[in-house]
Amino acid sequence: MKIATFNINGIKARIAALSDWLAEARPDVALLQEIKSVDEGFPREHFEDMGYRVETHGQKGFNGVAILSRLPLEDVARGLPGDDSDEQARWIEATVIGDAGAVRVCGLYLPNGNPVPGPKFDYKLAWMARMEAHARALLATEMPVVLAGDYNVIPQDEDAARPEAWRDDALARPESRAAFRRILNLGFTEAIRARTQAPGLYSFWDYQAGAWERNNGIRIDHLLLSPQAADLMQDAGIEAAVRGRDKPSDHVPVWVDLAA
DNA sequence: ATGGCTCGTCAAACGAGA
């Protein structure tokens, strides 16, 4: 079961680029962030015609997450538990029925948190505390669980081409990194880092200042595997070349392949 | 880089992103 995360930066602007990548990479599950669309505005039929079931959790203008799946889905849930007053569409999860077993898959769009300090940074840290509590509950099910998405966290300095430029940014602040490690330390395995410790692996390059051409990137899109999911991992990768195509998102797909 | 581009908005600048 190949599971990918991809922050597409607007579904309407990315139909072609996303469709091309789906057709060539053929992930079983694609977790999308920043669809920037309400549910009724998502081009559902286009992706159904490509063989994908479509589940969305959208909102007007910003944020929004979705699951595309070639495999059956059960028990779809929308919204991160822990704060009924939170209106932002940043979490969707479902159970994917694979040929060799079921996997609970969560797609997340973690808040950016800039500027620091301020209410947006407070919201980011509160959101991460809620995610930690929910991740603990998911681990207790003892199912294979995958937490995949745009974390807006640069875990370590080697995950940025210019770490000094991010030192005071919400993506690299010690509080953000500590909150990320708290989730990881519940018992999750980060898919890419289970495969390689190499520096220079990025999943985002800014549209500005020739960031892609200069390879001035950061690694902020991650897949965290529960112990039961990590035991099934076959491979993982980052599709960096997608950033160099026509009308690209500023993020690229990151994926894991599980024996499930 | 105190923001050089891109997206969505309900139609022109502006907020948000990272």
Short mmCIF file of C-alpha atoms (C1' of nucleotides) in Angstrom, two decimals:
data_model
loop_
_atom_site.label_atom_id
_atom_site.label_comp_id
_atom_site.label_asym_id
_atom_site.label_seq_id
_atom_site.Cartn_x
_atom_site.Cartn_y
_atom_site.Cartn_z
CA MET A 1 0.00 0.00 0.00
CA LYS A 2 1.66 3.17 -1.25
CA ILE A 3 0.61 6.20 0.82
CA ALA A 4 1.63 9.72 -0.21
CA THR A 5 1.25 13.18 1.31
CA PHE A 6 1.14 16.22 -0.97
CA ASN A 7 0.44 19.87 -0.09
CA ILE A 8 -1.00 20.94 -3.43
CA ASN A 9 -1.52 24.68 -2.70
CA GLY A 10 -4.99 24.94 -4.22
CA ILE A 11 -6.88 22.13 -5.97
CA LYS A 12 -8.22 24.33 -8.78
CA ALA A 13 -4.73 25.52 -9.69
CA ARG A 14 -3.25 22.03 -9.35
CA ILE A 15 -5.65 19.68 -11.17
CA ALA A 16 -3.20 19.10 -14.04
CA ALA A 17 -0.02 18.75 -11.97
CA LEU A 18 -1.72 16.50 -9.43
CA SER A 19 -3.39 14.32 -12.08
CA ASP A 20 -0.11 13.87 -13.96
CA TRP A 21 1.68 12.79 -10.80
CA LEU A 22 -1.12 10.41 -9.73
CA ALA A 23 -1.12 8.77 -13.15
CA GLU A 24 2.61 8.16 -13.11
CA ALA A 25 3.21 7.37 -9.41
CA ARG A 26 -0.11 5.56 -8.87
CA PRO A 27 -0.22 5.88 -5.08
CA ASP A 28 -2.97 3.82 -3.47
CA VAL A 29 -3.68 6.69 -1.08
CA ALA A 30 -2.93 10.41 -1.54
CA LEU A 31 -3.38 12.71 1.44
CA LEU A 32 -3.78 16.27 0.20
CA GLN A 33 -3.35 19.53 2.09
CA GLU A 34 -4.29 23.12 1.26
CA ILE A 35 -7.07 22.18 -1.14
CA LYS A 36 -8.30 25.79 -0.54
CA SER A 37 -11.82 24.75 -1.48
CA VAL A 38 -15.14 23.97 0.08
CA ASP A 39 -16.26 20.34 -0.25
CA GLU A 40 -18.75 21.20 -3.03
CA GLY A 41 -16.01 22.95 -5.03
CA PHE A 42 -13.64 19.97 -5.10
CA PRO A 43 -13.43 18.32 -8.57
CA ARG A 44 -14.56 14.99 -7.15
CA GLU A 45 -15.71 13.40 -10.39
CA HIS A 46 -12.40 14.09 -12.13
CA PHE A 47 -10.52 12.01 -9.57
CA GLU A 48 -13.25 9.37 -9.36
CA ASP A 49 -12.80 8.94 -13.12
CA MET A 50 -9.10 8.27 -12.39
CA GLY A 51 -10.09 5.44 -10.04
CA TYR A 52 -9.97 7.25 -6.70
CA ARG A 53 -12.51 7.45 -3.93
CA VAL A 54 -12.64 11.05 -2.68
CA GLU A 55 -13.16 12.29 0.89
CA THR A 56 -12.74 15.99 1.62
CA HIS A 57 -12.71 18.30 4.62
CA GLY A 58 -12.65 21.74 3.10
CA GLN A 59 -13.29 25.37 3.94
CA LYS A 60 -13.60 28.57 1.95
CA GLY A 61 -10.36 30.06 0.67
CA PHE A 62 -7.77 28.50 2.97
CA ASN A 63 -6.57 25.24 4.48
CA GLY A 64 -8.60 22.13 3.63
CA VAL A 65 -7.52 18.49 3.47
CA ALA A 66 -8.60 15.47 1.43
CA ILE A 67 -8.05 11.75 0.96
CA LEU A 68 -7.90 10.14 -2.47
CA SER A 69 -7.87 6.33 -2.32
CA ARG A 70 -7.87 3.52 -4.86
CA LEU A 71 -8.71 1.16 -1.97
CA PRO A 72 -11.93 1.04 0.08
CA LEU A 73 -12.25 3.49 2.98
CA GLU A 74 -14.09 3.02 6.25
CA ASP A 75 -14.83 5.17 9.31
CA VAL A 76 -13.91 8.55 7.80
CA ALA A 77 -13.52 11.27 10.47
CA ARG A 78 -13.03 15.01 9.98
CA GLY A 79 -11.38 17.51 12.33
CA LEU A 80 -8.71 17.12 15.01
CA PRO A 81 -10.36 16.19 18.34
CA GLY A 82 -9.85 18.32 21.42
CA ASP A 83 -11.37 21.73 20.62
CA ASP A 84 -14.92 22.00 19.31
CA SER A 85 -14.44 25.75 18.72
CA ASP A 86 -11.62 25.17 16.16
CA GLU A 87 -13.06 26.08 12.72
CA GLN A 88 -9.93 25.38 10.65
CA ALA A 89 -10.06 22.35 8.31
CA ARG A 90 -6.70 20.70 8.98
CA TRP A 91 -7.35 17.02 9.76
CA ILE A 92 -9.01 14.02 8.08
CA GLU A 93 -8.60 10.32 8.80
CA ALA A 94 -9.92 7.01 7.54
CA THR A 95 -9.26 3.30 7.63
CA VAL A 96 -7.86 2.01 4.32
CA ILE A 97 -8.69 -1.61 3.54
CA GLY A 98 -5.55 -3.03 1.96
CA ASP A 99 -5.16 -6.44 0.33
CA ALA A 100 -3.05 -7.63 3.29
CA GLY A 101 -4.59 -5.60 6.11
CA ALA A 102 -6.18 -2.35 7.22
CA VAL A 103 -4.30 0.88 8.00
CA ARG A 104 -5.61 3.94 9.88
CA VAL A 105 -4.43 6.89 7.81
CA CYS A 106 -4.48 10.51 9.05
CA GLY A 107 -3.92 13.50 6.77
CA LEU A 108 -2.90 16.69 8.57
CA TYR A 109 -2.10 20.30 7.80
CA LEU A 110 -0.33 21.63 10.87
CA PRO A 111 -0.56 25.41 11.44
CA ASN A 112 2.34 27.54 10.20
CA GLY A 113 2.55 29.54 13.44
CA ASN A 114 4.26 32.73 12.25
CA PRO A 115 4.86 35.34 13.47
CA VAL A 116 6.64 34.34 16.70
CA PRO A 117 5.59 35.23 19.31
CA GLY A 118 1.88 35.76 18.86
CA PRO A 119 -1.56 34.14 18.74
CA LYS A 120 -0.75 32.13 15.60
CA PHE A 121 2.26 30.55 17.32
CA ASP A 122 0.14 29.84 20.40
CA TYR A 123 -2.43 28.16 18.14
CA LYS A 124 0.28 26.03 16.52
CA LEU A 125 1.58 24.76 19.86
CA ALA A 126 -1.94 24.14 21.21
CA TRP A 127 -2.79 22.26 18.00
CA MET A 128 0.32 20.10 18.41
CA ALA A 129 -0.66 19.29 22.01
CA ARG A 130 -4.09 18.18 20.75
CA MET A 131 -2.40 16.11 18.06
CA GLU A 132 -0.17 14.45 20.65
CA ALA A 133 -3.22 13.44 22.71
CA HIS A 134 -4.98 12.07 19.63
CA ALA A 135 -1.85 10.25 18.48
CA ARG A 136 -1.67 8.57 21.88
CA ALA A 137 -5.26 7.41 21.50
CA LEU A 138 -4.55 6.06 18.01
CA LEU A 139 -1.53 4.11 19.29
CA ALA A 140 -3.74 2.49 21.91
CA THR A 141 -5.81 0.86 19.14
CA GLU A 142 -2.70 -1.14 18.16
CA MET A 143 -3.65 -0.75 14.50
CA PRO A 144 -1.05 0.25 11.92
CA VAL A 145 -1.35 4.06 11.93
CA VAL A 146 0.16 6.60 9.52
CA LEU A 147 0.20 10.32 10.44
CA ALA A 148 1.06 12.08 7.19
CA GLY A 149 0.99 15.66 6.04
CA ASP A 150 2.44 19.14 6.05
CA TYR A 151 3.79 19.42 9.60
CA ASN A 152 5.24 22.92 9.14
CA VAL A 153 8.15 21.72 11.31
CA ILE A 154 11.80 21.52 10.23
CA PRO A 155 12.86 18.72 12.62
CA GLN A 156 16.61 19.39 12.64
CA ASP A 157 19.11 21.84 11.12
CA GLU A 158 20.11 19.30 8.45
CA ASP A 159 16.52 19.50 7.14
CA ALA A 160 17.13 23.05 5.83
CA ALA A 161 19.58 24.33 3.20
CA ARG A 162 20.06 27.51 5.25
CA PRO A 163 19.21 26.66 8.87
CA GLU A 164 20.41 30.06 10.10
CA ALA A 165 17.64 31.73 8.08
CA TRP A 166 14.99 29.73 9.98
CA ARG A 167 16.37 30.05 13.51
CA ASP A 168 13.62 32.36 14.82
CA ASP A 169 10.88 31.05 12.53
CA ALA A 170 7.89 29.10 13.86
CA LEU A 171 8.93 26.14 11.65
CA ALA A 172 12.24 25.70 13.46
CA ARG A 173 11.68 27.20 16.90
CA PRO A 174 12.79 24.93 19.77
CA GLU A 175 9.17 24.81 21.03
CA SER A 176 7.97 23.51 17.63
CA ARG A 177 10.76 20.95 17.40
CA ALA A 178 10.15 19.77 20.95
CA ALA A 179 6.42 19.32 20.29
CA PHE A 180 7.27 17.31 17.14
CA ARG A 181 9.68 15.13 19.12
CA ARG A 182 7.06 14.55 21.84
CA ILE A 183 4.75 13.04 19.21
CA LEU A 184 7.59 11.04 17.64
CA ASN A 185 8.67 9.79 21.07
CA LEU A 186 5.26 8.26 21.74
CA GLY A 187 6.63 5.47 19.56
CA PHE A 188 6.37 6.66 15.96
CA THR A 189 8.96 6.16 13.23
CA GLU A 190 9.58 8.93 10.70
CA ALA A 191 9.52 7.12 7.33
CA ILE A 192 12.22 9.07 5.49
CA ARG A 193 14.62 9.02 8.45
CA ALA A 194 14.10 5.27 8.84
CA ARG A 195 15.60 4.98 5.37
CA THR A 196 18.38 7.55 5.38
CA GLN A 197 20.16 10.09 7.56
CA ALA A 198 21.35 12.04 4.52
CA PRO A 199 21.18 15.84 4.71
CA GLY A 200 19.88 17.91 1.81
CA LEU A 201 16.50 16.18 1.49
CA TYR A 202 13.74 18.76 1.08
CA SER A 203 9.97 18.77 0.46
CA PHE A 204 9.35 22.54 0.07
CA TRP A 205 11.00 25.27 -1.97
CA ASP A 206 9.61 28.82 -1.83
CA TYR A 207 8.23 30.36 -5.03
CA GLN A 208 10.36 33.46 -4.35
CA ALA A 209 13.98 34.33 -4.99
CA GLY A 210 14.77 31.28 -7.14
CA ALA A 211 14.61 28.94 -4.17
CA TRP A 212 14.17 25.83 -6.37
CA GLU A 213 16.96 26.77 -8.79
CA ARG A 214 19.29 27.37 -5.83
CA ASN A 215 18.01 24.26 -3.98
CA ASN A 216 17.17 26.47 -1.03
CA GLY A 217 14.68 24.03 0.47
CA ILE A 218 13.33 22.71 3.75
CA ARG A 219 11.91 19.32 4.78
CA ILE A 220 8.53 19.88 6.47
CA ASP A 221 6.26 17.16 4.99
CA HIS A 222 6.50 13.97 7.02
CA LEU A 223 4.99 10.49 7.47
CA LEU A 224 4.99 9.10 11.01
CA LEU A 225 4.42 5.35 11.39
CA SER A 226 3.10 3.58 14.46
CA PRO A 227 5.11 0.48 15.50
CA GLN A 228 2.63 -1.78 13.70
CA ALA A 229 2.93 0.34 10.54
CA ALA A 230 6.73 0.68 10.79
CA ASP A 231 6.99 -3.13 10.83
CA LEU A 232 5.30 -3.12 7.40
CA MET A 233 7.47 -0.43 5.79
CA GLN A 234 9.09 -1.44 2.50
CA ASP A 235 10.33 1.87 1.16
CA ALA A 236 9.90 5.64 1.36
CA GLY A 237 10.85 8.60 -0.81
CA ILE A 238 10.52 12.26 -1.75
CA GLU A 239 9.45 13.23 -5.29
CA ALA A 240 11.64 16.32 -5.56
CA ALA A 241 11.56 16.46 -9.38
CA VAL A 242 7.86 17.35 -9.26
CA ARG A 243 8.91 20.83 -8.06
CA GLY A 244 10.60 21.53 -11.40
CA ARG A 245 7.51 20.96 -13.57
CA ASP A 246 4.94 23.41 -15.00
CA LYS A 247 2.66 25.16 -12.54
CA PRO A 248 4.06 23.28 -9.54
CA SER A 249 2.99 23.44 -5.93
CA ASP A 250 5.69 24.79 -3.64
CA HIS A 251 5.63 21.36 -1.90
CA VAL A 252 6.35 17.95 -3.46
CA PRO A 253 4.91 14.48 -2.69
CA VAL A 254 6.47 12.34 0.04
CA TRP A 255 5.46 8.68 0.23
CA VAL A 256 5.82 5.39 2.07
CA ASP A 257 5.14 1.87 0.82
CA LEU A 258 3.71 -0.60 3.36
CA ALA A 259 3.22 -4.36 3.03
CA ALA A 260 -0.51 -4.00 3.70
"C1'" DA B 1 15.00 40.25 2.67
"C1'" DT B 2 11.06 44.30 6.57
"C1'" DG B 3 9.22 38.95 1.40
"C1'" DG B 4 11.72 38.87 -4.75
"C1'" DC B 5 5.93 34.50 -6.05
"C1'" DT B 6 1.45 32.18 -6.00
"C1'" DC B 7 -3.14 31.33 -4.52
"C1'" DG B 8 -8.11 32.64 -3.56
"C1'" DT B 9 -11.24 36.30 -3.22
"C1'" DC B 10 -16.19 37.85 -6.09
"C1'" DA B 11 -13.56 41.48 -9.41
"C1'" DA B 12 -8.79 45.33 -6.97
"C1'" DA B 13 -5.73 45.15 -3.99
"C1'" DC B 14 -5.07 42.17 0.00
"C1'" DG B 15 -4.33 38.36 3.36
"C1'" DA B 16 -1.93 34.11 3.81
"C1'" DG B 17 1.56 31.11 3.03
"C1'" DA B 18 6.73 29.38 4.92
#
